[in-house]
Structures are given as structure tokens and as C-alpha cells.
Coordinates of C-alpha atoms in Angstrom, one line a residue:
M1 CA -26.7 87.5 21.0
R2 CA -25.9 91.1 21.8
Y3 CA -24.4 93.8 19.6
V4 CA -23.0 97.3 19.7
I5 CA -22.1 99.7 16.9
V6 CA -18.7 101.4 17.3
D7 CA -17.3 104.3 15.3
S8 CA -14.7 103.3 12.8
A9 CA -12.4 106.0 14.1
E10 CA -12.1 104.2 17.5
F11 CA -10.0 101.0 18.0
T12 CA -12.0 98.0 19.2
Y13 CA -10.9 94.9 21.1
P14 CA -11.9 91.2 21.3
D15 CA -12.3 91.5 25.1
R16 CA -14.5 94.6 25.4
M17 CA -18.0 95.6 24.5
D18 CA -18.0 99.1 26.2
Y19 CA -16.8 102.0 24.0
S20 CA -17.3 105.8 24.1
T21 CA -19.0 105.8 20.8
A22 CA -21.1 102.6 21.3
T23 CA -24.7 102.8 20.0
K24 CA -27.5 100.5 18.7
C25 CA -27.9 102.3 15.4
I26 CA -25.6 102.6 12.4
L27 CA -25.7 106.4 12.1
L28 CA -23.4 107.7 9.3
D29 CA -22.6 110.9 7.4
A30 CA -20.8 110.5 4.1
P31 CA -19.5 112.4 1.1
R32 CA -19.9 111.0 -2.4
N33 CA -17.2 109.0 -4.1
A34 CA -16.2 107.5 -0.7
Y35 CA -17.1 104.9 1.9
A36 CA -19.3 105.3 5.0
T37 CA -17.7 103.0 7.6
F38 CA -18.6 101.4 10.9
Q39 CA -17.8 98.5 13.3
L40 CA -20.3 96.1 14.6
L41 CA -19.3 93.9 17.6
I42 CA -21.3 90.8 18.6
S43 CA -21.2 88.9 21.9
G44 CA -22.7 85.5 22.7
L45 CA -20.9 83.5 20.0
Q46 CA -18.9 80.3 20.4
P47 CA -16.3 79.1 17.9
N48 CA -17.1 75.8 16.1
H49 CA -13.9 75.3 14.3
K50 CA -10.3 76.4 14.2
K51 CA -8.6 77.9 11.1
E52 CA -5.0 76.7 11.0
S53 CA -2.3 79.4 10.4
W54 CA -1.4 79.7 6.7
L55 CA 1.9 81.5 7.2
P56 CA 4.8 79.5 6.0
D57 CA 7.2 78.0 8.6
V58 CA 10.1 79.7 6.8
I59 CA 9.2 83.1 8.2
Y60 CA 9.8 82.1 11.8
T61 CA 13.1 82.5 13.6
D62 CA 11.7 82.4 17.2
P63 CA 9.7 79.4 18.5
A64 CA 7.5 81.6 20.7
P65 CA 5.4 83.2 18.0
Q66 CA 5.4 80.0 16.0
K67 CA 3.9 78.2 19.1
Q68 CA 1.2 81.0 19.3
A69 CA 0.5 80.5 15.6
A70 CA -0.2 76.8 16.2
L71 CA -3.3 77.9 18.2
G72 CA -4.8 79.0 14.9
F73 CA -7.8 81.3 14.6
P74 CA -11.0 80.2 16.5
R75 CA -13.9 80.8 14.2
V76 CA -17.7 80.3 13.9
D77 CA -19.3 79.7 10.5
G78 CA -22.9 79.9 9.3
I79 CA -23.1 83.7 9.7
S80 CA -25.4 85.5 7.2
I81 CA -26.0 89.2 6.6
K82 CA -28.9 90.9 4.8
T83 CA -29.6 94.5 4.2
D84 CA -32.1 96.6 2.2
L85 CA -29.7 99.6 1.9
P86 CA -29.6 100.7 -1.8
Y87 CA -25.8 100.9 -1.7
E88 CA -23.3 98.0 -1.6
I89 CA -21.8 97.2 1.7
E90 CA -18.3 95.6 1.8
W91 CA -18.1 93.4 4.8
Y92 CA -14.9 92.4 6.6
T93 CA -14.4 90.2 9.6
L94 CA -12.4 91.9 12.4
V95 CA -9.3 89.8 13.2
P96 CA -7.4 90.4 16.5
V97 CA -3.7 91.0 16.4
T98 CA -1.2 91.1 19.2
V99 CA 0.4 94.2 20.7
E100 CA 3.0 92.6 22.9
Q101 CA 4.6 95.7 24.4
N102 CA 4.4 99.5 24.4
H103 CA 7.9 99.7 23.1
A104 CA 9.9 102.9 23.8
M105 CA 7.1 104.2 26.0
P106 CA 8.0 103.6 29.7
S107 CA 5.2 103.6 32.2
E108 CA 6.5 106.6 34.1
T109 CA 6.0 108.8 30.9
A110 CA 2.5 107.5 30.2
K111 CA -0.3 110.1 29.6
P112 CA -3.8 109.8 28.2
H113 CA -3.7 108.1 24.8
F114 CA 0.0 107.5 25.1
P115 CA -0.4 104.6 25.1
E116 CA -4.1 104.1 24.3
R117 CA -3.9 100.8 26.1
V118 CA -1.2 99.1 28.2
A119 CA 0.3 96.0 26.6
P120 CA 0.0 93.1 26.2
Y121 CA -3.3 92.9 24.6
R122 CA -5.0 92.1 21.3
V123 CA -6.6 94.7 19.1
Y124 CA -8.9 94.6 16.0
D125 CA -6.6 96.0 13.3
C126 CA -6.8 93.4 10.6
L127 CA -9.8 93.3 8.2
R128 CA -10.5 89.9 6.6
P129 CA -12.9 89.8 3.7
F130 CA -16.2 88.3 5.1
D131 CA -16.8 84.8 4.0
G132 CA -19.6 83.7 6.3
T133 CA -17.3 83.2 9.3
L134 CA -16.2 85.3 12.2
D135 CA -13.1 85.2 14.4
V136 CA -14.3 84.6 18.0
G137 CA -12.5 85.7 21.1
V138 CA -9.1 86.9 21.9
G139 CA -7.6 83.8 20.3
D140 CA -4.4 83.7 22.4
G141 CA -5.1 80.4 24.1
R142 CA -6.7 81.8 27.3
V143 CA -9.4 79.7 29.0
P144 CA -12.1 80.8 29.1
D145 CA -11.9 83.0 26.1
T146 CA -14.3 85.8 25.4
D147 CA -17.4 85.3 23.2
I148 CA -16.9 88.4 21.1
A149 CA -16.6 88.8 17.4
G150 CA -16.7 91.8 15.1
L151 CA -17.5 93.1 11.6
Y152 CA -16.3 96.2 9.7
G153 CA -18.7 97.6 7.1
A154 CA -17.8 99.9 4.3
I155 CA -20.7 101.3 2.4
R156 CA -19.6 102.4 -1.1
I157 CA -21.1 105.8 -2.0
P158 CA -20.8 106.5 -5.7
A159 CA -19.8 109.9 -7.1
D160 CA -23.2 110.3 -8.7
A161 CA -25.2 109.2 -5.6
T162 CA -28.3 111.2 -4.8
P163 CA -27.8 113.3 -1.7
G164 CA -30.3 112.7 1.1
T165 CA -31.1 110.6 4.1
Y166 CA -31.5 106.8 3.7
T167 CA -33.1 104.6 6.3
A168 CA -32.6 100.8 6.2
S169 CA -31.6 97.9 8.4
V170 CA -29.0 95.2 8.6
E171 CA -29.9 91.7 9.8
I172 CA -27.2 89.4 11.1
A173 CA -28.0 85.8 11.8
A174 CA -26.0 83.1 13.6
G175 CA -27.8 79.8 13.7
E176 CA -31.2 80.3 15.2
E177 CA -30.3 83.7 16.6
S178 CA -30.3 87.0 14.8
V179 CA -30.1 90.8 15.4
T180 CA -31.6 93.6 13.4
V181 CA -29.7 96.8 13.3
P182 CA -31.2 100.1 12.1
V183 CA -29.3 102.2 9.6
L184 CA -29.6 106.0 9.1
L185 CA -27.2 107.2 6.4
T186 CA -27.0 110.8 5.3
V187 CA -25.2 111.3 1.9
Y188 CA -24.1 114.9 1.3
Q189 CA -23.6 116.8 -2.0
A190 CA -19.9 117.1 -1.1
T191 CA -17.8 114.8 -3.3
V192 CA -14.3 113.5 -2.7
P193 CA -12.1 114.3 -5.8
Q194 CA -11.3 111.3 -7.9
K195 CA -7.7 112.3 -8.3
E196 CA -5.6 113.0 -5.3
T197 CA -3.5 116.2 -5.1
L198 CA -1.6 115.0 -2.0
T199 CA 1.4 112.8 -2.8
V200 CA 1.4 109.7 -0.6
I201 CA 4.3 107.2 -0.8
Q202 CA 4.9 104.2 1.4
G203 CA 7.4 101.4 1.2
Y204 CA 6.2 98.2 -0.5
N205 CA 8.2 94.9 -0.1
A206 CA 7.6 92.9 -3.3
S207 CA 9.8 90.0 -2.2
G208 CA 7.9 89.9 1.1
V209 CA 4.8 89.2 -0.9
A210 CA 6.5 86.1 -2.3
K211 CA 7.8 85.0 1.0
Y212 CA 4.7 85.4 3.1
H213 CA 2.4 83.9 0.5
S214 CA 4.8 81.0 -0.5
V215 CA 4.9 81.9 -4.2
A216 CA 7.8 82.5 -6.6
Q217 CA 8.3 85.9 -8.1
G218 CA 7.6 85.9 -11.9
T219 CA 4.8 83.4 -11.7
A220 CA 1.1 84.0 -12.6
E221 CA 0.1 83.6 -9.0
Y222 CA 2.7 86.2 -7.8
S223 CA 1.4 88.6 -10.5
R224 CA -2.1 88.2 -9.2
L225 CA -1.0 88.9 -5.6
D226 CA 1.2 91.8 -6.6
A227 CA -1.8 93.4 -8.4
A228 CA -4.0 92.8 -5.3
Y229 CA -1.4 94.6 -3.1
L230 CA -1.2 97.5 -5.6
Q231 CA -5.0 97.8 -5.6
A232 CA -5.1 97.8 -1.8
M233 CA -2.5 100.6 -1.8
R234 CA -4.6 102.7 -4.2
R235 CA -7.6 102.1 -2.0
M236 CA -5.6 103.8 0.8
R237 CA -5.0 106.7 -1.7
Q238 CA -1.4 106.0 -2.1
N239 CA -0.4 107.4 -5.4
A240 CA 3.4 107.2 -5.5
M241 CA 5.9 104.3 -5.5
Y242 CA 9.6 103.8 -5.0
A243 CA 11.3 103.0 -8.3
M244 CA 13.9 100.3 -8.1
G245 CA 15.4 97.5 -10.1
V246 CA 18.6 98.8 -11.7
R247 CA 21.2 96.1 -12.5
V248 CA 24.8 97.3 -12.4
T249 CA 27.6 95.5 -14.2
E250 CA 31.3 96.6 -13.7
V251 CA 32.8 96.1 -17.2
G252 CA 36.3 97.5 -16.4
K253 CA 38.1 99.6 -13.9
N254 CA 35.7 102.4 -13.0
K255 CA 33.5 101.5 -16.0
Y256 CA 29.9 100.4 -15.6
E257 CA 26.9 99.3 -17.6
F258 CA 23.3 99.8 -16.4
D259 CA 20.2 97.7 -17.2
F260 CA 17.0 99.6 -16.3
S261 CA 14.6 97.1 -17.9
A262 CA 13.3 95.9 -14.5
M263 CA 12.8 99.4 -13.3
E264 CA 11.0 100.3 -16.5
K265 CA 8.7 97.3 -16.3
S266 CA 7.9 98.1 -12.6
I267 CA 7.1 101.8 -13.4
R268 CA 4.8 100.8 -16.3
R269 CA 3.0 98.3 -14.1
H270 CA 2.5 100.9 -11.4
L271 CA 1.3 103.5 -13.8
A272 CA -1.3 101.0 -15.1
A273 CA -2.4 100.4 -11.5
G274 CA -3.0 104.2 -11.1
F275 CA 0.2 105.4 -9.4
Q276 CA 1.3 108.8 -10.7
R277 CA 4.7 109.7 -9.2
F278 CA 7.9 107.8 -8.4
M279 CA 10.8 108.2 -6.1
G280 CA 14.2 106.7 -7.0
T281 CA 15.8 104.7 -4.2
S282 CA 18.7 106.4 -2.5
V283 CA 21.8 107.2 -4.6
G284 CA 23.9 106.5 -1.5
R285 CA 23.6 105.0 2.0
R286 CA 25.2 105.7 5.3
Q287 CA 28.1 103.6 6.5
S288 CA 27.1 104.1 10.1
W289 CA 24.9 106.5 12.0
S290 CA 28.0 108.0 13.6
S291 CA 30.0 108.2 10.4
S292 CA 30.3 111.1 7.9
T293 CA 30.9 108.7 5.0
I294 CA 28.1 108.0 2.4
L295 CA 28.6 105.0 0.2
V296 CA 27.4 104.6 -3.4
N297 CA 27.1 101.4 -5.4
G298 CA 27.2 99.6 -2.0
K299 CA 30.8 100.2 -1.2
L300 CA 32.4 103.3 -2.8
P301 CA 32.8 106.4 -0.7
A302 CA 30.7 109.0 -2.5
M303 CA 33.4 111.7 -2.2
S304 CA 36.1 109.4 -3.7
Y305 CA 37.4 109.4 -7.3
E306 CA 35.8 105.9 -7.7
G307 CA 32.5 107.2 -6.4
Y308 CA 32.6 110.1 -8.8
C309 CA 33.3 107.7 -11.8
Y310 CA 30.3 105.6 -10.8
L311 CA 27.9 108.5 -10.3
S312 CA 29.0 110.3 -13.5
Q313 CA 27.9 107.2 -15.5
Y314 CA 24.9 106.0 -13.5
L315 CA 23.1 109.3 -13.1
P316 CA 23.2 110.4 -16.8
A317 CA 22.1 106.8 -17.8
L318 CA 19.2 107.0 -15.4
H319 CA 18.3 110.5 -16.8
D320 CA 18.3 109.2 -20.3
M321 CA 16.0 106.3 -19.5
L322 CA 13.5 108.6 -17.8
E323 CA 13.6 111.2 -20.6
R324 CA 13.2 108.5 -23.2
N325 CA 10.0 107.3 -21.5
G326 CA 8.6 110.7 -20.7
W327 CA 8.9 110.2 -17.0
L328 CA 11.2 113.0 -15.8
D329 CA 8.3 115.1 -14.5
R330 CA 7.0 112.1 -12.5
F331 CA 10.3 111.3 -10.9
I332 CA 12.0 112.5 -7.8
M333 CA 15.2 111.0 -6.3
S334 CA 16.5 110.2 -2.8
V335 CA 20.1 111.0 -2.3
S336 CA 20.8 109.3 1.1
D337 CA 18.0 108.6 3.5
E338 CA 17.7 110.4 6.8
P339 CA 20.9 112.5 6.8
N340 CA 22.0 113.6 10.3
D341 CA 24.5 115.9 12.0
C342 CA 27.3 113.4 11.3
N343 CA 27.0 113.2 7.6
C344 CA 25.2 116.5 6.7
T345 CA 28.3 118.1 5.2
E346 CA 29.0 115.2 2.9
F347 CA 25.3 114.9 2.1
R348 CA 25.2 118.5 0.9
A349 CA 28.3 117.9 -1.2
L350 CA 26.8 114.8 -2.7
C351 CA 23.6 116.7 -3.5
G352 CA 25.7 119.3 -5.3
L353 CA 27.4 116.6 -7.4
V354 CA 24.1 115.0 -8.3
R355 CA 22.7 118.4 -9.3
K356 CA 25.7 119.0 -11.6
L357 CA 25.2 115.6 -13.3
V358 CA 21.4 115.6 -13.6
P359 CA 20.1 119.2 -12.8
D360 CA 16.5 118.5 -13.9
I361 CA 15.9 115.6 -11.5
R362 CA 14.3 116.9 -8.3
L363 CA 15.9 115.7 -5.0
A364 CA 14.0 114.6 -1.9
D365 CA 14.8 112.9 1.4
A366 CA 13.3 112.1 4.7
M367 CA 15.3 114.1 7.3
S368 CA 15.6 115.6 10.7
Y369 CA 16.5 119.2 11.0
S370 CA 20.3 119.7 10.6
D371 CA 22.7 121.8 8.5
L372 CA 21.3 120.7 5.2
H373 CA 20.0 124.0 3.9
G374 CA 20.0 124.3 0.1
A375 CA 20.6 120.6 -0.5
L376 CA 17.1 119.4 -1.6
D377 CA 14.1 120.4 -3.6
I378 CA 11.6 118.5 -1.5
W379 CA 12.1 118.4 2.2
I380 CA 10.5 115.6 4.2
P381 CA 11.0 116.2 7.9
L382 CA 9.5 114.2 10.7
N383 CA 6.3 115.8 11.8
A384 CA 7.9 116.5 15.2
E385 CA 10.9 118.1 13.5
Y386 CA 8.7 120.3 11.3
D387 CA 6.8 121.4 14.5
K388 CA 10.0 122.2 16.3
H389 CA 11.8 123.9 13.4
M390 CA 8.9 125.4 11.5
T391 CA 10.5 128.8 11.0
E392 CA 13.7 127.4 9.5
I393 CA 11.9 124.8 7.3
E394 CA 9.4 127.4 6.0
T395 CA 12.4 129.5 4.9
L396 CA 13.2 126.7 2.5
R397 CA 9.6 126.9 1.1
A398 CA 9.9 130.6 0.7
N399 CA 13.0 130.0 -1.5
G400 CA 11.0 127.7 -3.8
D401 CA 11.2 124.3 -2.2
E402 CA 8.4 121.9 -1.5
I403 CA 7.6 120.5 2.1
W404 CA 6.2 117.1 2.9
H405 CA 6.3 115.2 6.3
Y406 CA 6.9 111.7 7.4
V407 CA 6.7 109.4 10.4
C408 CA 8.4 106.1 11.1
C409 CA 9.4 104.5 14.4
V410 CA 9.5 108.1 15.7
P411 CA 8.2 110.4 16.9
R412 CA 7.3 108.3 20.0
S413 CA 7.2 110.9 22.7
E414 CA 5.9 114.4 23.5
A415 CA 2.4 113.5 22.4
Y416 CA 3.3 113.7 18.7
I417 CA 0.8 111.7 16.5
N418 CA 1.8 108.6 14.6
R419 CA 0.1 105.5 13.2
F420 CA 1.0 102.9 15.9
T421 CA -1.5 100.3 17.0
D422 CA -1.1 101.4 20.7
Y423 CA -2.0 105.0 19.9
A424 CA -5.6 106.2 19.5
L425 CA -6.8 105.4 16.0
L426 CA -7.6 109.0 15.3
A427 CA -3.8 109.7 15.5
T428 CA -3.4 107.9 12.1
R429 CA -6.2 109.9 10.6
Y430 CA -5.0 113.3 11.8
L431 CA -1.6 112.9 10.1
F432 CA -3.3 114.2 6.9
W433 CA -5.2 117.0 8.6
G434 CA -1.7 118.2 9.4
N435 CA -0.9 118.2 5.7
F436 CA -3.8 120.6 5.2
K437 CA -3.1 122.9 8.1
Y438 CA 0.6 123.4 7.2
D439 CA 0.2 123.0 3.4
L440 CA 2.5 120.0 3.4
T441 CA 2.1 118.6 -0.1
G442 CA 3.2 115.0 0.5
Y443 CA 3.4 112.2 3.1
L444 CA 6.0 109.4 3.4
H445 CA 6.3 106.2 5.4
W446 CA 8.8 103.5 5.0
A447 CA 6.4 100.5 5.3
V448 CA 3.0 99.1 4.2
N449 CA 4.2 95.5 4.4
R450 CA 7.9 95.6 5.5
Y451 CA 7.7 92.7 8.0
Q452 CA 11.1 92.2 9.7
V453 CA 13.1 88.9 9.9
G454 CA 11.1 86.3 11.8
Q455 CA 8.0 88.5 12.2
D456 CA 4.5 87.1 12.3
P457 CA 2.4 90.3 12.0
Y458 CA -0.6 88.7 13.6
R459 CA 1.4 88.0 16.8
Q460 CA 4.3 90.4 16.7
S461 CA 3.8 94.1 16.4
C462 CA 7.2 95.1 17.8
P463 CA 9.9 93.2 15.9
E464 CA 13.7 93.6 16.0
H465 CA 14.9 96.1 13.4
R466 CA 18.4 96.7 12.0
N467 CA 19.4 99.8 10.1
A468 CA 23.1 100.2 9.4
D469 CA 24.8 99.8 12.8
S470 CA 21.6 100.5 14.8
V471 CA 19.6 97.6 16.3
G472 CA 16.4 98.0 18.2
F473 CA 12.7 97.1 18.5
L474 CA 10.0 99.0 16.5
P475 CA 6.9 100.4 18.1
A476 CA 3.6 98.5 17.6
G477 CA 2.4 98.3 14.0
D478 CA 5.2 100.4 12.5
T479 CA 6.1 97.7 9.9
H480 CA 2.8 97.4 8.1
L481 CA -0.7 98.5 7.2
F482 CA -1.5 95.2 5.4
Y483 CA -1.6 91.6 6.7
P484 CA -0.6 88.6 4.6
G485 CA -4.0 86.9 4.2
E486 CA -5.0 83.5 3.1
D487 CA -5.4 84.6 -0.5
G488 CA -4.0 88.1 -0.7
P489 CA -3.5 91.3 1.3
W490 CA -5.9 91.9 4.1
L491 CA -6.6 95.6 4.9
S492 CA -6.3 97.2 8.3
I493 CA -8.5 99.6 10.1
R494 CA -5.5 101.9 10.4
G495 CA -5.2 101.8 6.6
E496 CA -8.9 102.6 6.3
N497 CA -8.4 105.6 8.6
Q498 CA -5.5 106.7 6.5
R499 CA -7.7 106.6 3.4
E500 CA -10.4 108.7 5.1
G501 CA -7.8 111.1 6.4
V502 CA -6.4 111.7 2.9
E503 CA -10.0 112.1 1.6
E504 CA -10.7 114.7 4.3
Y505 CA -7.5 116.5 3.3
E506 CA -8.8 116.7 -0.3
M507 CA -12.2 118.0 1.0
L508 CA -10.6 120.6 3.2
R509 CA -8.4 121.7 0.3
T510 CA -11.4 121.9 -2.0
L511 CA -13.3 124.0 0.6
A512 CA -10.3 126.2 1.1
K513 CA -10.5 127.3 -2.5
E514 CA -14.0 128.7 -1.9
D515 CA -13.8 129.7 1.8
P516 CA -10.3 129.5 3.2
S517 CA -11.3 130.8 6.6
K518 CA -14.0 128.3 7.0
A519 CA -11.7 125.4 6.1
T520 CA -9.1 126.6 8.5
A521 CA -11.6 127.0 11.3
I522 CA -13.0 123.4 10.8
C523 CA -9.5 122.0 10.8
E524 CA -8.5 123.8 14.0
R525 CA -11.5 122.5 15.8
V526 CA -9.8 119.1 16.0
F527 CA -6.2 119.6 14.7
R528 CA -4.1 122.4 16.2
S529 CA -0.6 120.9 15.8
F530 CA 1.0 117.5 15.4
R531 CA 0.9 117.2 19.2
D532 CA -2.4 118.9 19.9
V533 CA -5.4 117.1 18.5
E534 CA -8.9 116.3 19.6
Y535 CA -9.2 112.7 20.7
D536 CA -13.0 112.8 21.5
V537 CA -14.4 110.9 18.5
S538 CA -17.8 112.6 18.8
A539 CA -16.1 116.0 18.6
F540 CA -14.2 114.8 15.5
R541 CA -17.4 113.6 13.9
A542 CA -19.0 117.0 14.6
A543 CA -16.1 118.8 12.8
R544 CA -16.2 116.4 9.9
K545 CA -20.0 116.9 9.6
E546 CA -19.4 120.6 9.5
L547 CA -16.9 120.0 6.7
L548 CA -19.4 118.0 4.7
R549 CA -22.1 120.6 5.1
A550 CA -19.8 123.5 4.2
L551 CA -18.5 121.8 1.1
S552 CA -22.0 120.8 0.0
E553 CA -22.9 124.5 -0.2
F554 CA -20.5 124.9 -3.1
G555 CA -21.9 121.9 -5.1

């Protein structure tokens, strides 16, 4: 049995044991109130049983991934782990998932890290809570398969941990064989703040939880699963949620009644889980990507008399509910997602109408740069759009607005970073270093578990996607940071890197209050723009270590 330790900021694979960060020692530097993380790959194992797929047949629309699912998950049991480290280690089994294509990245445009690896292949993105078993091999039916398995370790460092260097060991046994791995952990005085200042919102599909786990919404089992997904999002430092659940009843011509009880229940549940801010789902939606018309209540042109009648009843009713509950200061609202050149004029007019009806609700939308000036309070451009139109967007900030950024299926070119599974893992993490560098106070993504129709996320990373009249395929991993596990959500290594990226943002921000030039210099060692970052993991670790040392000087 042979092992290597690999940095948790580098993707690993079930068919490789050679990595730029590979060592024989678990060597970690960590702040307090955080996790110190690593990957441990083992070769020389053979599966002794197969775990059947637990995903329900109802999710499949294509026989090909369903046939792959029938191969199951080759596993070996009887694995034990011991350690004398004084801190708890959370152990996860690395589960390989498929990257079937490098969608929207033709080979003639390839450059280093874009893609990180040419598809098809399988990558360790999924983290299954360790139960004494390991997933062995690539698991795609190849003969012979590899004899590789992996573990992800997350050492919980409490906020009151004593700074210093800790030496220990980890022993992993499989049958009569075992390996002993030395551990050298340095805990710094630096502490990650308990409460985030960065707003992080990502789309959560509650009905998808019911579908992929074969439970009915409203049941005790569904409530347990929902709570587990919310906890997993909070672990990633997500602190904002979409607010939805309004029931609209037409009671007469251009007359409506609104039931907000489901929305209120949802917001209360999310507040109890630790979420602090809420974004109302879009007031309107596009009819087509090439149309100027925005529809409200599903079918009414926003600029029509009927549209006005609807909005003049809905928006004040929404406002009254928020005010009654004391939630106005926690709530922002989308007007119409991703306005473009075709509907920008109508979008601005609709924003003006919304402001007239509910002037104290702040407006926010994901957008690309267009003639939208003055329409919103919170601007959420694609990171590439911010980079290309920084002067114009910063003018909006100078006039009192707030700036976030977002990514989705784009950007997918020009070396802009994103959280795809066929990009370098550091690209996910650096998204939040960008928040620090440019003082972008929020981050938005459309999906933590928004699997598309027919998608098995273990075997399909690039599903077909429909948005209004647009149909295409998504880049690898765009739909999710969670996997529907046997008994709840399974984390991903991308999600863990997102968490650490947010925590590094908070540490950089804390340092900047004491020594702004030092914080800026550390950031710029590895992050210079959204398309110019340092991909050498060792160089990244050196910059992060400097951050920990600098912040520790201020207690």
C-alpha cells in the first residue's frame, strides 16, 4: 500500500498518483475558527464489493448515464483510521465524478489550465462522509481499473485554540496493511471572524432535494434533508438565500390577492439556520433573449396597464409583509435577471416603476454591462464584465451604489476564472480574493444543487440547459457544489475551496483595517485580476502563510 499527501487546493484524480504538491507528510498552516485540510491518496487497494446507485430511476431521461449508473460504486471496506492529533479530524471519502467534455472550450483555444485536463476523465470532486469504506478506481467500467482511492481530511481548529506547532501522526489500515503518515500542524493567532461580512448567495433547489432523495416535501424526512442542505451551505459561508413562495390568486379583473405564508415560513427557517440576508426572486422575466418585453405574473407585459395593475398591488403587499416582520433591512429584490441590450430600456423603466411603488426596497440584479445606468442599487456584473468595464461600473459605486460580482456558465474564455471542474481548483478559491481586491461586497451564483432535467451529477457534468428561448450545454460542474448522497448532501472539494476563499477574504479584510498596504501586497502576489492569477499551489500557500503571519501580529 502506497500513499501521497496532496494539497487540498489541487484537484486529484482516480487514475493518478503524481501531483505537483505531493508529499509524504501532512504539513499544514491554519488560522483559528477554521479547518486545516488535505487530501490523502492510497494505491494498492482492490474493491471487495459494489455499492448500487441510490439515485431514483425517475431522474433519468437518457439511457446512457443510467447504464453507467448500473455499474455502481466499487468499494473496499474494513478501512480504519487512528490519530493522536489533539483536534478532531472530519474524514471524507473521495468519490470520482465524470467530466464528459470540455464544453465551450474548443481544442484550438486551449491554454495552460484552460482546461486543466482534457475530457473525458473522472475527477475527485465529491466528498462522501467516511464510513470505513473507500471508493476504489475510476469506476467507469474499464478493465483493468486503477487501484487508487482517496481521503479528504478537515481538521477543525477552534476559535480558542492555542497557537503553536503540533506534531502527530495518522495511521490508516486496510486489512493487514497499514501506513503511518506524519503530521505537522501550525496554528496561528490569526482567527477567521465568526460572522461573515461578504454576502454570498447561491441558488438552492428545494424541490430537487425531494426528487433526488425520493422523499415528499412536507414530511419529517424532507425537513431533515432540507436542514442538512442548509447546514452544508452555511459551512461554505453562504449567508443569503432567495426568498420565494408567494401564492397569487386573481379575484377579479386586474384584482389580486397574495398569500405570503410560505415565503414567511421559508425566511424564518433560513434565519434560524444562520442566513442573514434575502433576495426576492425576479419581479419579471424575459420573454426571449432577443425581445424587449419583460413579463410579470408569468404572462403580463410589464409596461401594459394590466402589468401596472398587478405590480401596484403585489409590491405594496410584499412591502407590508416585510415591514410587519422587521425584514426590510435584510431584503433586496431582483427586477428581471440578466438584462441585456435588447430589454435594457424596458428594464430601466420597470425599475423606475418598482421604485415608485416600493422606494425603500433595494434593487439588485445579475447583469452584463449595458445601458442600465441608474436602474439598480446593487450591481452584480459577471467578473469578466467588471474587468472590462471597471471605469463605468465604478462610477455607479461613486454615486452610492453597491457592487458585487457573479459567475455562471460564463465567463468561459480569455482566462477568466470560474468554478468549473475542468478548471484549476484554485480558480474557485480566487473568486473571493477578487472580492477583496476590488471591494466587491457580494458574490452570486445560480446553483448549489440545480441539477438539470435527466442529470445524474456523478456521471454528467455538462447537461442540457434551457433558459427562455436559449438551449445549450453547461460547462462542467456549473449546476452544483453538492451531490445527492445516500442520506443527505455530500460536499464537494470545490465547495470546500469556496469556503476557504471566503475565509481568506475575511482575513484579508481584517488585515486591511490594520495594514491596508500589507493586505493589498499579499493579495496581489497571487491575484492580480480575474484573468491573471497564480496557479502554482506552492506560491499560493506561501502568500496565504504570509497572510496568517501578518494577521497574527495584530492578535
